[in-house]
N, CA and C atoms as an extended XYZ file, in Angstrom:
201
Properties=species:S:1:pos:R:3:atomname:S:1:resname:S:1:resid:I:1 pbc="F F F"
N        -1.646        7.699        4.784 N   MET     1
C        -1.202        6.234        5.378 CA  MET     1
C         0.424        6.859        5.409 C   MET     1
N         0.864        6.310        6.997 N   ARG     2
C         1.965        6.234        7.204 CA  ARG     2
C         2.785        4.407        6.901 C   ARG     2
N         3.777        4.059        6.895 N   ILE     3
C         4.088        2.470        7.132 CA  ILE     3
C         5.717        3.001        6.941 C   ILE     3
N         6.706        2.694        7.995 N   PHE     4
C         8.002        2.618        7.782 CA  PHE     4
C         8.343        4.078        8.443 C   PHE     4
N         7.474        4.629        8.305 N   GLY     5
C         7.681        6.022        8.517 CA  GLY     5
C         7.983        6.900        7.351 C   GLY     5
N         7.049        6.117        6.394 N   ILE     6
C         7.450        6.814        4.784 CA  ILE     6
C         5.552        7.236        4.375 C   ILE     6
N         5.354        8.158        3.787 N   THR     7
C         3.719        8.304        3.701 CA  THR     7
C         3.360        8.377        2.245 C   THR     7
N         2.536        7.513        2.469 N   VAL     8
C         1.941        7.050        0.922 CA  VAL     8
C         1.300        8.015        0.461 C   VAL     8
N         1.589        8.613       -0.894 N   PRO     9
C         0.724        9.509       -0.878 CA  PRO     9
C        -0.423        9.810       -1.346 C   PRO     9
N        -1.162       10.369       -1.161 N   ASN    10
C        -3.397       10.536       -0.856 CA  ASN    10
C        -3.614       10.623       -1.623 C   ASN    10
N        -2.676       11.154       -2.613 N   GLU    11
C        -4.050       11.688       -4.365 CA  GLU    11
C        -3.655       10.421       -5.429 C   GLU    11
N        -2.475        9.625       -4.865 N   LYS    12
C        -2.781        8.680       -6.077 CA  LYS    12
C        -2.973        7.845       -5.975 C   LYS    12
N        -3.639        6.607       -6.843 N   ARG    13
C        -4.226        5.118       -6.970 CA  ARG    13
C        -3.540        4.059       -6.125 C   ARG    13
N        -3.714        3.742       -5.420 N   LEU    14
C        -2.817        2.853       -4.773 CA  LEU    14
C        -1.969        1.631       -5.010 C   LEU    14
N        -2.350        1.335       -5.989 N   GLU    15
C        -1.162        0.190       -7.486 CA  GLU    15
C        -0.103        1.529       -7.799 C   GLU    15
N        -0.333        2.303       -7.399 N   PHE    16
C         0.914        2.956       -7.967 CA  PHE    16
C         1.138        3.688       -6.791 C   PHE    16
N         0.657        4.764       -5.536 N   GLY    17
C         1.217        4.781       -4.463 CA  GLY    17
C         1.849        3.654       -3.789 C   GLY    17
N         2.052        2.550       -3.516 N   LEU    18
C         2.594        1.538       -2.818 CA  LEU    18
C         3.856        1.770       -3.439 C   LEU    18
N         4.757        1.830       -4.712 N   THR    19
C         5.546        1.750       -5.115 CA  THR    19
C         6.432        2.980       -5.206 C   THR    19
N         6.133        3.361       -3.459 N   CYS    20
C         7.036        4.386       -3.044 CA  CYS    20
C         8.204        3.521       -2.135 C   CYS    20
N         8.110        2.159       -1.577 N   PHE    21
C         8.316        1.594       -0.919 CA  PHE    21
C         9.692        1.366       -1.868 C   PHE    21
N        10.619        1.077       -1.512 N   TYR    22
C        11.479        0.319       -2.037 CA  TYR    22
C        11.356       -1.049       -1.864 C   TYR    22
N        11.430       -1.576       -3.246 N   GLY    23
C        11.263       -2.971       -2.859 CA  GLY    23
C         9.876       -3.184       -3.225 C   GLY    23
N         9.165       -2.742       -3.722 N   ILE    24
C         8.011       -2.662       -4.408 CA  ILE    24
C         7.804       -2.215       -5.431 C   ILE    24
N         6.856       -2.881       -6.197 N   GLY    25
C         6.928       -2.853       -7.650 CA  GLY    25
C         5.640       -2.064       -7.747 C   GLY    25
N         4.623       -2.065       -9.120 N   VAL    26
C         3.835       -2.107       -9.424 CA  VAL    26
C         3.206       -3.634       -9.483 C   VAL    26
N         3.494       -4.170       -9.658 N   SER    27
C         3.436       -5.892       -9.553 CA  SER    27
C         3.008       -6.582       -8.110 C   SER    27
N         4.124       -6.318       -7.985 N   THR    28
C         3.532       -6.254       -5.980 CA  THR    28
C         2.634       -5.845       -5.298 C   THR    28
N         2.609       -4.145       -5.513 N   ALA    29
C         1.660       -3.592       -5.031 CA  ALA    29
C         0.199       -4.121       -5.549 C   ALA    29
N        -0.094       -4.727       -6.948 N   GLN    30
C        -1.386       -4.996       -7.251 CA  GLN    30
C        -1.413       -6.706       -6.428 C   GLN    30
N        -0.234       -7.517       -6.357 N   LYS    31
C        -0.912       -8.334       -5.125 CA  LYS    31
C        -0.982       -8.022       -3.731 C   LYS    31
N        -0.242       -6.674       -3.456 N   ILE    32
C        -0.673       -6.881       -2.156 CA  ILE    32
C        -2.585       -6.778       -1.758 C   ILE    32
N        -2.776       -5.334       -3.057 N   LEU    33
C        -4.254       -5.198       -3.093 CA  LEU    33
C        -4.738       -6.324       -3.113 C   LEU    33
N        -4.770       -7.532       -3.537 N   ASN    34
C        -5.338       -8.553       -4.081 CA  ASN    34
C        -5.537       -9.543       -2.949 C   ASN    34
N        -4.379       -9.409       -2.264 N   GLN    35
C        -4.561      -10.120       -0.848 CA  GLN    35
C        -5.603       -9.407        0.073 C   GLN    35
N        -6.215       -8.736        0.269 N   VAL    36
C        -6.643       -7.774        1.495 CA  VAL    36
C        -7.944       -7.744        0.615 C   VAL    36
N        -7.742       -7.736       -1.292 N   SER    37
C        -9.563       -7.793       -1.237 CA  SER    37
C        -9.800       -6.127       -1.712 C   SER    37
N        -8.717       -5.238       -1.899 N   ILE    38
C        -9.005       -3.591       -1.807 CA  ILE    38
C        -8.738       -3.008       -3.640 C   ILE    38
N        -9.481       -1.927       -4.128 N   GLU    39
C        -9.438       -2.210       -5.410 CA  GLU    39
C        -8.284       -1.469       -6.034 C   GLU    39
N        -7.811       -1.758       -6.607 N   ARG    40
C        -6.667       -1.491       -6.670 CA  ARG    40
C        -6.762        0.660       -7.297 C   ARG    40
N        -7.685        1.311       -7.676 N   SER    41
C        -8.301        2.322       -7.942 CA  SER    41
C        -8.545        3.238       -7.071 C   SER    41
N        -8.490        2.402       -5.950 N   LYS    42
C        -8.829        3.068       -4.605 CA  LYS    42
C        -7.288        4.019       -4.434 C   LYS    42
N        -7.525        5.260       -3.497 N   LYS    43
C        -6.312        6.221       -3.089 CA  LYS    43
C        -6.466        6.093       -1.573 C   LYS    43
N        -5.488        6.392       -0.842 N   SER    44
C        -4.863        6.183        0.128 CA  SER    44
C        -5.420        7.008        1.398 C   SER    44
N        -5.974        8.095        0.744 N   LYS    45
C        -6.809        8.594        1.702 CA  LYS    45
C        -8.405        8.102        1.748 C   LYS    45
N        -8.950        7.582        0.827 N   ASP    46
C       -10.420        6.807        1.016 CA  ASP    46
C        -9.927        5.513        1.274 C   ASP    46
N        -8.940        4.928        2.251 N   LEU    47
C        -8.801        3.746        2.996 CA  LEU    47
C        -9.425        3.641        4.175 C   LEU    47
N       -10.591        2.767        5.323 N   THR    48
C       -11.110        2.801        6.425 CA  THR    48
C        -9.715        2.426        6.906 C   THR    48
N       -10.122        2.924        8.615 N   PRO    49
C        -7.966        2.238        9.131 CA  PRO    49
C        -8.238        0.610        9.673 C   PRO    49
N        -9.176       -0.112        9.040 N   GLU    50
C        -9.123       -1.543        8.995 CA  GLU    50
C        -8.734       -1.757        7.369 C   GLU    50
N        -9.073       -1.152        6.169 N   GLU    51
C        -7.609       -1.071        5.414 CA  GLU    51
C        -6.280       -0.870        5.156 C   GLU    51
N        -6.322        0.155        5.912 N   GLU    52
C        -4.703        0.449        6.355 CA  GLU    52
C        -3.915       -0.730        6.836 C   GLU    52
N        -4.498       -0.840        8.230 N   ASN    53
C        -4.229       -1.870        9.003 CA  ASN    53
C        -4.102       -3.068        8.243 C   ASN    53
N        -4.817       -3.601        7.121 N   LYS    54
C        -4.628       -4.980        6.495 CA  LYS    54
C        -3.365       -4.929        5.342 C   LYS    54
N        -3.274       -3.743        5.135 N   ILE    55
C        -1.993       -3.573        3.890 CA  ILE    55
C        -0.991       -3.188        4.794 C   ILE    55
N        -0.663       -1.925        6.011 N   ARG    56
C         0.713       -2.090        7.071 CA  ARG    56
C         0.655       -3.886        7.588 C   ARG    56
N        -0.336       -4.713        7.801 N   ALA    57
C         0.125       -5.975        8.145 CA  ALA    57
C         1.127       -6.463        6.864 C   ALA    57
N         0.858       -6.771        5.711 N   ILE    58
C         1.112       -7.280        4.636 CA  ILE    58
C         2.511       -6.881        4.520 C   ILE    58
N         3.086       -5.036        4.171 N   ILE    59
C         4.162       -4.665        4.267 CA  ILE    59
C         5.270       -5.006        5.315 C   ILE    59
N         4.783       -4.939        6.222 N   GLU    60
C         5.713       -4.903        7.778 CA  GLU    60
C         5.905       -6.542        7.289 C   GLU    60
N         5.256       -7.392        6.996 N   GLY    61
C         5.701       -8.807        6.839 CA  GLY    61
C         6.744       -9.478        5.574 C   GLY    61
N         7.001       -8.345        4.685 N   MET    62
C         8.113       -8.469        3.691 CA  MET    62
C         9.395       -7.751        4.248 C   MET    62
N        10.123       -8.299        3.651 N   LYS    63
C        11.449       -7.523        2.968 CA  LYS    63
C        12.039       -6.591        2.217 C   LYS    63
N        11.345       -5.007        2.795 N   ILE    64
C        10.971       -4.350        1.998 CA  ILE    64
C        12.625       -2.747        2.977 C   ILE    64
N        13.201       -2.206        1.980 N   GLU    65
C        13.206       -0.756        2.765 CA  GLU    65
C        14.617       -1.190        3.599 C   GLU    65
N        15.934       -1.813        3.150 N   GLY    66
C        16.827       -2.499        3.731 CA  GLY    66
C        16.616       -3.080        5.523 C   GLY    66
N        15.472       -3.404        5.551 N   ASN    67
C        15.376       -4.315        6.588 CA  ASN    67
C        15.541       -5.602        6.149 C   ASN    67
């Protein structure tokens, strides 16, 4: 999964994989996953396109990565 040109690691759990974005820590990643009702233990390679789009929409709405 790529967001803002950054690849979220496929083999990491999403709650840790989303921390690759500057400005998102573990607690923020957990809040994002709770908002879209996705298990924290799920890996990015196991996401459906619909789930990816939900996560992407939330992250793109946040002020991160120098936006």
